[in-house]
Amino acid sequence: VEGERGAGSWRAPALAKEDDFRVERRAAAIQNRRWRLQEAVRREVISDQLAQVALFRDLACLSPTFLAQDLIQRLVGAGLVRDRAFVAQARAFDRALKQRLRQLDASDPSSPHLCFFAGYLSRRPIDPGRLVRFELREPSLADGLAAGAGRGLIFALETALMAFLVGFCFERDHLR
């Protein structure tokens, strides 16, 4: 009967409880394994995309204009630096939130503790104040200076080389 089943449940909770949620635990283990494999692929795709962007930026930095843009983005904590920081912080938040939800579920003795499966978690109301919150920590100016130091040196050397070449060509043309 639909009304007896929990939302998203495999079996009615009373029936499932008779064998200590054996079927549900097995199904949850399979679903969790599938999710972990999918998550590994998602993480690899995001890492590969960030690596492609980094390679493009490294190659494009041969251009003084692009190098100046990259340097400014590093100094203010924008662009690829910010994207990488966001991904790392979001992943850390995801782990912390899941851990907190597991702790809250574990504190309820009436829960079968099949985490993240509707109908098999604690039914106690959760105080939103007891949950972790995501807060993006922007890189500081010191972080930006450290991240941009190498690019700043390259930019200064390129600029000095260009100024020397312009001066050399101007003098050479002036002597004719």
JSON list of C-alpha atoms in Angstrom, two decimals:
[
{"chain": "A", "resi": 1, "resn": "VAL", "atom": "CA", "xyz": [0.00, 0.00, 0.00]},
{"chain": "A", "resi": 2, "resn": "GLU", "atom": "CA", "xyz": [1.47, 3.34, -1.07]},
{"chain": "A", "resi": 3, "resn": "GLY", "atom": "CA", "xyz": [0.47, 5.16, 2.13]},
{"chain": "A", "resi": 4, "resn": "GLU", "atom": "CA", "xyz": [2.43, 2.68, 4.26]},
{"chain": "A", "resi": 5, "resn": "ARG", "atom": "CA", "xyz": [5.65, 3.15, 2.37]},
{"chain": "A", "resi": 6, "resn": "GLY", "atom": "CA", "xyz": [8.08, 5.88, 3.23]},
{"chain": "A", "resi": 7, "resn": "ALA", "atom": "CA", "xyz": [8.88, 8.40, 0.52]},
{"chain": "A", "resi": 8, "resn": "GLY", "atom": "CA", "xyz": [11.37, 6.71, -1.79]},
{"chain": "A", "resi": 9, "resn": "SER", "atom": "CA", "xyz": [11.30, 3.52, 0.29]},
{"chain": "A", "resi": 10, "resn": "TRP", "atom": "CA", "xyz": [11.86, 0.13, -1.24]},
{"chain": "A", "resi": 11, "resn": "ARG", "atom": "CA", "xyz": [9.56, -1.63, 1.21]},
{"chain": "A", "resi": 12, "resn": "ALA", "atom": "CA", "xyz": [7.16, -0.55, 3.90]},
{"chain": "A", "resi": 13, "resn": "PRO", "atom": "CA", "xyz": [9.24, 0.39, 6.99]},
{"chain": "A", "resi": 14, "resn": "ALA", "atom": "CA", "xyz": [7.44, -2.17, 9.20]},
{"chain": "A", "resi": 15, "resn": "LEU", "atom": "CA", "xyz": [8.20, -5.00, 6.76]},
{"chain": "A", "resi": 16, "resn": "ALA", "atom": "CA", "xyz": [11.78, -3.85, 6.24]},
{"chain": "A", "resi": 17, "resn": "LYS", "atom": "CA", "xyz": [12.37, -3.64, 9.99]},
{"chain": "A", "resi": 18, "resn": "GLU", "atom": "CA", "xyz": [11.53, -7.35, 10.41]},
{"chain": "A", "resi": 19, "resn": "ASP", "atom": "CA", "xyz": [14.81, -8.38, 8.75]},
{"chain": "A", "resi": 20, "resn": "ASP", "atom": "CA", "xyz": [16.76, -5.31, 9.96]},
{"chain": "A", "resi": 21, "resn": "PHE", "atom": "CA", "xyz": [16.52, -3.61, 6.57]},
{"chain": "A", "resi": 22, "resn": "ARG", "atom": "CA", "xyz": [18.65, -6.34, 4.93]},
{"chain": "A", "resi": 23, "resn": "VAL", "atom": "CA", "xyz": [17.36, -5.70, 1.38]},
{"chain": "A", "resi": 24, "resn": "GLU", "atom": "CA", "xyz": [17.57, -1.94, 1.80]},
{"chain": "A", "resi": 25, "resn": "ARG", "atom": "CA", "xyz": [21.11, -2.09, 3.20]},
{"chain": "A", "resi": 26, "resn": "ARG", "atom": "CA", "xyz": [22.25, -4.20, 0.25]},
{"chain": "A", "resi": 27, "resn": "ALA", "atom": "CA", "xyz": [20.55, -1.87, -2.24]},
{"chain": "A", "resi": 28, "resn": "ALA", "atom": "CA", "xyz": [22.01, 1.16, -0.46]},
{"chain": "A", "resi": 29, "resn": "ALA", "atom": "CA", "xyz": [25.52, -0.34, -0.64]},
{"chain": "A", "resi": 30, "resn": "ILE", "atom": "CA", "xyz": [25.10, -0.89, -4.39]},
{"chain": "A", "resi": 31, "resn": "GLN", "atom": "CA", "xyz": [23.70, 2.62, -4.91]},
{"chain": "A", "resi": 32, "resn": "ASN", "atom": "CA", "xyz": [26.51, 4.14, -2.84]},
{"chain": "A", "resi": 33, "resn": "ARG", "atom": "CA", "xyz": [29.13, 2.26, -4.85]},
{"chain": "A", "resi": 34, "resn": "ARG", "atom": "CA", "xyz": [27.52, 3.45, -8.10]},
{"chain": "A", "resi": 35, "resn": "TRP", "atom": "CA", "xyz": [27.40, 7.02, -6.78]},
{"chain": "A", "resi": 36, "resn": "ARG", "atom": "CA", "xyz": [31.09, 6.90, -5.72]},
{"chain": "A", "resi": 37, "resn": "LEU", "atom": "CA", "xyz": [32.10, 5.71, -9.19]},
{"chain": "A", "resi": 38, "resn": "GLN", "atom": "CA", "xyz": [30.04, 8.45, -10.84]},
{"chain": "A", "resi": 39, "resn": "GLU", "atom": "CA", "xyz": [31.46, 11.03, -8.44]},
{"chain": "A", "resi": 40, "resn": "ALA", "atom": "CA", "xyz": [35.00, 9.91, -9.27]},
{"chain": "A", "resi": 41, "resn": "VAL", "atom": "CA", "xyz": [34.25, 10.47, -12.97]},
{"chain": "A", "resi": 42, "resn": "ARG", "atom": "CA", "xyz": [32.72, 13.89, -12.24]},
{"chain": "A", "resi": 43, "resn": "ARG", "atom": "CA", "xyz": [35.77, 14.91, -10.19]},
{"chain": "A", "resi": 44, "resn": "GLU", "atom": "CA", "xyz": [38.11, 13.70, -12.91]},
{"chain": "A", "resi": 45, "resn": "VAL", "atom": "CA", "xyz": [36.19, 15.67, -15.56]},
{"chain": "A", "resi": 46, "resn": "ILE", "atom": "CA", "xyz": [36.34, 18.87, -13.48]},
{"chain": "A", "resi": 47, "resn": "SER", "atom": "CA", "xyz": [40.05, 18.34, -12.76]},
{"chain": "A", "resi": 48, "resn": "ASP", "atom": "CA", "xyz": [40.74, 17.72, -16.46]},
{"chain": "A", "resi": 49, "resn": "GLN", "atom": "CA", "xyz": [38.81, 20.85, -17.42]},
{"chain": "A", "resi": 50, "resn": "LEU", "atom": "CA", "xyz": [40.76, 22.96, -14.94]},
{"chain": "A", "resi": 51, "resn": "ALA", "atom": "CA", "xyz": [44.01, 21.42, -16.23]},
{"chain": "A", "resi": 52, "resn": "GLN", "atom": "CA", "xyz": [43.03, 22.30, -19.81]},
{"chain": "A", "resi": 53, "resn": "VAL", "atom": "CA", "xyz": [42.33, 25.89, -18.80]},
{"chain": "A", "resi": 54, "resn": "ALA", "atom": "CA", "xyz": [45.66, 26.04, -16.95]},
{"chain": "A", "resi": 55, "resn": "LEU", "atom": "CA", "xyz": [47.51, 24.72, -20.03]},
{"chain": "A", "resi": 56, "resn": "PHE", "atom": "CA", "xyz": [45.75, 27.24, -22.26]},
{"chain": "A", "resi": 57, "resn": "ARG", "atom": "CA", "xyz": [46.64, 30.04, -19.86]},
{"chain": "A", "resi": 58, "resn": "ASP", "atom": "CA", "xyz": [50.27, 28.93, -19.68]},
{"chain": "A", "resi": 59, "resn": "LEU", "atom": "CA", "xyz": [50.51, 28.89, -23.48]},
{"chain": "A", "resi": 60, "resn": "ALA", "atom": "CA", "xyz": [48.64, 32.18, -23.85]},
{"chain": "A", "resi": 61, "resn": "CYS", "atom": "CA", "xyz": [50.95, 33.86, -21.35]},
{"chain": "A", "resi": 62, "resn": "LEU", "atom": "CA", "xyz": [53.49, 34.21, -24.13]},
{"chain": "A", "resi": 63, "resn": "SER", "atom": "CA", "xyz": [51.39, 37.22, -25.10]},
{"chain": "A", "resi": 64, "resn": "PRO", "atom": "CA", "xyz": [52.18, 40.24, -22.88]},
{"chain": "A", "resi": 65, "resn": "THR", "atom": "CA", "xyz": [48.54, 41.35, -22.96]},
{"chain": "A", "resi": 66, "resn": "PHE", "atom": "CA", "xyz": [47.25, 37.98, -21.78]},
{"chain": "A", "resi": 67, "resn": "LEU", "atom": "CA", "xyz": [50.08, 37.76, -19.25]},
{"chain": "A", "resi": 68, "resn": "ALA", "atom": "CA", "xyz": [49.00, 41.11, -17.79]},
{"chain": "A", "resi": 69, "resn": "GLN", "atom": "CA", "xyz": [45.38, 39.88, -17.58]},
{"chain": "A", "resi": 70, "resn": "ASP", "atom": "CA", "xyz": [46.50, 36.65, -15.88]},
{"chain": "A", "resi": 71, "resn": "LEU", "atom": "CA", "xyz": [48.66, 38.60, -13.44]},
{"chain": "A", "resi": 72, "resn": "ILE", "atom": "CA", "xyz": [45.77, 40.89, -12.51]},
{"chain": "A", "resi": 73, "resn": "GLN", "atom": "CA", "xyz": [43.42, 37.91, -12.04]},
{"chain": "A", "resi": 74, "resn": "ARG", "atom": "CA", "xyz": [45.96, 36.26, -9.76]},
{"chain": "A", "resi": 75, "resn": "LEU", "atom": "CA", "xyz": [46.43, 39.44, -7.73]},
{"chain": "A", "resi": 76, "resn": "VAL", "atom": "CA", "xyz": [42.70, 39.97, -7.16]},
{"chain": "A", "resi": 77, "resn": "GLY", "atom": "CA", "xyz": [41.90, 36.26, -6.78]},
{"chain": "A", "resi": 78, "resn": "ALA", "atom": "CA", "xyz": [39.72, 35.90, -9.86]},
{"chain": "A", "resi": 79, "resn": "GLY", "atom": "CA", "xyz": [39.71, 33.57, -12.84]},
{"chain": "A", "resi": 80, "resn": "LEU", "atom": "CA", "xyz": [41.26, 30.13, -12.60]},
{"chain": "A", "resi": 81, "resn": "VAL", "atom": "CA", "xyz": [42.67, 30.77, -9.12]},
{"chain": "A", "resi": 82, "resn": "ARG", "atom": "CA", "xyz": [39.18, 31.52, -7.79]},
{"chain": "A", "resi": 83, "resn": "ASP", "atom": "CA", "xyz": [37.64, 28.59, -9.69]},
{"chain": "A", "resi": 84, "resn": "ARG", "atom": "CA", "xyz": [40.12, 26.15, -8.16]},
{"chain": "A", "resi": 85, "resn": "ALA", "atom": "CA", "xyz": [39.57, 27.59, -4.69]},
{"chain": "A", "resi": 86, "resn": "PHE", "atom": "CA", "xyz": [35.79, 27.35, -5.13]},
{"chain": "A", "resi": 87, "resn": "VAL", "atom": "CA", "xyz": [35.94, 23.69, -6.23]},
{"chain": "A", "resi": 88, "resn": "ALA", "atom": "CA", "xyz": [38.20, 22.76, -3.29]},
{"chain": "A", "resi": 89, "resn": "GLN", "atom": "CA", "xyz": [36.01, 24.62, -0.79]},
{"chain": "A", "resi": 90, "resn": "ALA", "atom": "CA", "xyz": [32.79, 23.17, -2.24]},
{"chain": "A", "resi": 91, "resn": "ARG", "atom": "CA", "xyz": [34.18, 19.64, -1.97]},
{"chain": "A", "resi": 92, "resn": "ALA", "atom": "CA", "xyz": [35.25, 20.25, 1.64]},
{"chain": "A", "resi": 93, "resn": "PHE", "atom": "CA", "xyz": [31.79, 21.64, 2.45]},
{"chain": "A", "resi": 94, "resn": "ASP", "atom": "CA", "xyz": [30.14, 18.61, 0.84]},
{"chain": "A", "resi": 95, "resn": "ARG", "atom": "CA", "xyz": [32.19, 16.26, 3.03]},
{"chain": "A", "resi": 96, "resn": "ALA", "atom": "CA", "xyz": [31.48, 18.31, 6.19]},
{"chain": "A", "resi": 97, "resn": "LEU", "atom": "CA", "xyz": [27.73, 18.52, 5.52]},
{"chain": "A", "resi": 98, "resn": "LYS", "atom": "CA", "xyz": [27.44, 14.78, 4.85]},
{"chain": "A", "resi": 99, "resn": "GLN", "atom": "CA", "xyz": [29.42, 14.01, 7.99]},
{"chain": "A", "resi": 100, "resn": "ARG", "atom": "CA", "xyz": [27.16, 16.28, 10.05]},
{"chain": "A", "resi": 101, "resn": "LEU", "atom": "CA", "xyz": [24.01, 14.68, 8.62]},
{"chain": "A", "resi": 102, "resn": "ARG", "atom": "CA", "xyz": [25.41, 11.23, 9.42]},
{"chain": "A", "resi": 103, "resn": "GLN", "atom": "CA", "xyz": [26.08, 12.35, 12.99]},
{"chain": "A", "resi": 104, "resn": "LEU", "atom": "CA", "xyz": [22.55, 13.69, 13.39]},
{"chain": "A", "resi": 105, "resn": "ASP", "atom": "CA", "xyz": [21.11, 10.48, 11.95]},
{"chain": "A", "resi": 106, "resn": "ALA", "atom": "CA", "xyz": [23.31, 8.32, 14.18]},
{"chain": "A", "resi": 107, "resn": "SER", "atom": "CA", "xyz": [21.94, 10.10, 17.26]},
{"chain": "A", "resi": 108, "resn": "ASP", "atom": "CA", "xyz": [18.43, 8.78, 16.52]},
{"chain": "A", "resi": 109, "resn": "PRO", "atom": "CA", "xyz": [18.08, 5.17, 17.74]},
{"chain": "A", "resi": 110, "resn": "SER", "atom": "CA", "xyz": [14.87, 4.67, 15.72]},
{"chain": "A", "resi": 111, "resn": "SER", "atom": "CA", "xyz": [16.62, 5.35, 12.38]},
{"chain": "A", "resi": 112, "resn": "PRO", "atom": "CA", "xyz": [17.86, 2.44, 10.24]},
{"chain": "A", "resi": 113, "resn": "HIS", "atom": "CA", "xyz": [20.83, 4.71, 9.34]},
{"chain": "A", "resi": 114, "resn": "LEU", "atom": "CA", "xyz": [20.70, 4.21, 5.57]},
{"chain": "A", "resi": 115, "resn": "CYS", "atom": "CA", "xyz": [22.09, 7.65, 4.95]},
{"chain": "A", "resi": 116, "resn": "PHE", "atom": "CA", "xyz": [20.86, 9.73, 2.03]},
{"chain": "A", "resi": 117, "resn": "PHE", "atom": "CA", "xyz": [18.00, 7.38, 1.16]},
{"chain": "A", "resi": 118, "resn": "ALA", "atom": "CA", "xyz": [14.56, 8.86, 1.66]},
{"chain": "A", "resi": 119, "resn": "GLY", "atom": "CA", "xyz": [12.50, 6.99, 4.20]},
{"chain": "A", "resi": 120, "resn": "TYR", "atom": "CA", "xyz": [15.53, 5.38, 5.88]},
{"chain": "A", "resi": 121, "resn": "LEU", "atom": "CA", "xyz": [16.99, 8.33, 7.73]},
{"chain": "A", "resi": 122, "resn": "SER", "atom": "CA", "xyz": [16.02, 9.85, 11.04]},
{"chain": "A", "resi": 123, "resn": "ARG", "atom": "CA", "xyz": [12.64, 11.53, 10.93]},
{"chain": "A", "resi": 124, "resn": "ARG", "atom": "CA", "xyz": [13.57, 13.99, 13.67]},
{"chain": "A", "resi": 125, "resn": "PRO", "atom": "CA", "xyz": [13.33, 17.61, 12.61]},
{"chain": "A", "resi": 126, "resn": "ILE", "atom": "CA", "xyz": [16.73, 19.21, 12.04]},
{"chain": "A", "resi": 127, "resn": "ASP", "atom": "CA", "xyz": [17.52, 22.60, 13.50]},
{"chain": "A", "resi": 128, "resn": "PRO", "atom": "CA", "xyz": [19.08, 24.54, 10.60]},
{"chain": "A", "resi": 129, "resn": "GLY", "atom": "CA", "xyz": [21.45, 26.16, 13.09]},
{"chain": "A", "resi": 130, "resn": "ARG", "atom": "CA", "xyz": [23.07, 22.77, 13.71]},
{"chain": "A", "resi": 131, "resn": "LEU", "atom": "CA", "xyz": [24.09, 22.38, 10.06]},
{"chain": "A", "resi": 132, "resn": "VAL", "atom": "CA", "xyz": [27.31, 23.66, 8.55]},
{"chain": "A", "resi": 133, "resn": "ARG", "atom": "CA", "xyz": [27.02, 26.54, 6.10]},
{"chain": "A", "resi": 134, "resn": "PHE", "atom": "CA", "xyz": [28.96, 27.13, 2.92]},
{"chain": "A", "resi": 135, "resn": "GLU", "atom": "CA", "xyz": [30.95, 30.31, 2.96]},
{"chain": "A", "resi": 136, "resn": "LEU", "atom": "CA", "xyz": [33.31, 31.06, 0.09]},
{"chain": "A", "resi": 137, "resn": "ARG", "atom": "CA", "xyz": [36.63, 32.25, 1.47]},
{"chain": "A", "resi": 138, "resn": "GLU", "atom": "CA", "xyz": [38.08, 34.63, -1.07]},
{"chain": "A", "resi": 139, "resn": "PRO", "atom": "CA", "xyz": [41.86, 34.67, -1.46]},
{"chain": "A", "resi": 140, "resn": "SER", "atom": "CA", "xyz": [43.57, 37.49, 0.41]},
{"chain": "A", "resi": 141, "resn": "LEU", "atom": "CA", "xyz": [45.84, 40.08, -1.18]},
{"chain": "A", "resi": 142, "resn": "ALA", "atom": "CA", "xyz": [48.84, 38.19, 0.25]},
{"chain": "A", "resi": 143, "resn": "ASP", "atom": "CA", "xyz": [47.60, 35.02, -1.49]},
{"chain": "A", "resi": 144, "resn": "GLY", "atom": "CA", "xyz": [47.21, 37.01, -4.71]},
{"chain": "A", "resi": 145, "resn": "LEU", "atom": "CA", "xyz": [50.72, 38.42, -4.45]},
{"chain": "A", "resi": 146, "resn": "ALA", "atom": "CA", "xyz": [52.14, 34.95, -3.84]},
{"chain": "A", "resi": 147, "resn": "ALA", "atom": "CA", "xyz": [50.16, 33.49, -6.76]},
{"chain": "A", "resi": 148, "resn": "GLY", "atom": "CA", "xyz": [51.19, 36.32, -9.08]},
{"chain": "A", "resi": 149, "resn": "ALA", "atom": "CA", "xyz": [54.88, 36.61, -8.15]},
{"chain": "A", "resi": 150, "resn": "GLY", "atom": "CA", "xyz": [56.16, 34.33, -10.92]},
{"chain": "A", "resi": 151, "resn": "ARG", "atom": "CA", "xyz": [53.88, 35.85, -13.55]},
{"chain": "A", "resi": 152, "resn": "GLY", "atom": "CA", "xyz": [54.86, 39.33, -12.40]},
{"chain": "A", "resi": 153, "resn": "LEU", "atom": "CA", "xyz": [58.54, 38.54, -12.91]},
{"chain": "A", "resi": 154, "resn": "ILE", "atom": "CA", "xyz": [57.86, 37.13, -16.38]},
{"chain": "A", "resi": 155, "resn": "PHE", "atom": "CA", "xyz": [55.77, 40.20, -17.23]},
{"chain": "A", "resi": 156, "resn": "ALA", "atom": "CA", "xyz": [58.53, 42.53, -16.03]},
{"chain": "A", "resi": 157, "resn": "LEU", "atom": "CA", "xyz": [61.16, 40.65, -18.06]},
{"chain": "A", "resi": 158, "resn": "GLU", "atom": "CA", "xyz": [58.97, 40.66, -21.19]},
{"chain": "A", "resi": 159, "resn": "THR", "atom": "CA", "xyz": [58.27, 44.37, -20.78]},
{"chain": "A", "resi": 160, "resn": "ALA", "atom": "CA", "xyz": [61.96, 45.15, -20.27]},
{"chain": "A", "resi": 161, "resn": "LEU", "atom": "CA", "xyz": [62.88, 43.05, -23.33]},
{"chain": "A", "resi": 162, "resn": "MET", "atom": "CA", "xyz": [60.24, 44.79, -25.46]},
{"chain": "A", "resi": 163, "resn": "ALA", "atom": "CA", "xyz": [61.39, 48.22, -24.26]},
{"chain": "A", "resi": 164, "resn": "PHE", "atom": "CA", "xyz": [64.99, 47.32, -25.08]},
{"chain": "A", "resi": 165, "resn": "LEU", "atom": "CA", "xyz": [64.01, 46.08, -28.55]},
{"chain": "A", "resi": 166, "resn": "VAL", "atom": "CA", "xyz": [61.93, 49.18, -29.26]},
{"chain": "A", "resi": 167, "resn": "GLY", "atom": "CA", "xyz": [64.78, 51.42, -28.09]},
{"chain": "A", "resi": 168, "resn": "PHE", "atom": "CA", "xyz": [67.32, 49.44, -30.12]},
{"chain": "A", "resi": 169, "resn": "CYS", "atom": "CA", "xyz": [65.18, 49.63, -33.27]},
{"chain": "A", "resi": 170, "resn": "PHE", "atom": "CA", "xyz": [64.53, 53.32, -32.74]},
{"chain": "A", "resi": 171, "resn": "GLU", "atom": "CA", "xyz": [68.25, 54.07, -32.31]},
{"chain": "A", "resi": 172, "resn": "ARG", "atom": "CA", "xyz": [69.15, 51.94, -35.29]},
{"chain": "A", "resi": 173, "resn": "ASP", "atom": "CA", "xyz": [66.54, 53.68, -37.46]},
{"chain": "A", "resi": 174, "resn": "HIS", "atom": "CA", "xyz": [67.63, 57.09, -36.13]},
{"chain": "A", "resi": 175, "resn": "LEU", "atom": "CA", "xyz": [71.27, 56.44, -37.10]},
{"chain": "A", "resi": 176, "resn": "ARG", "atom": "CA", "xyz": [70.33, 55.81, -40.72]}
]
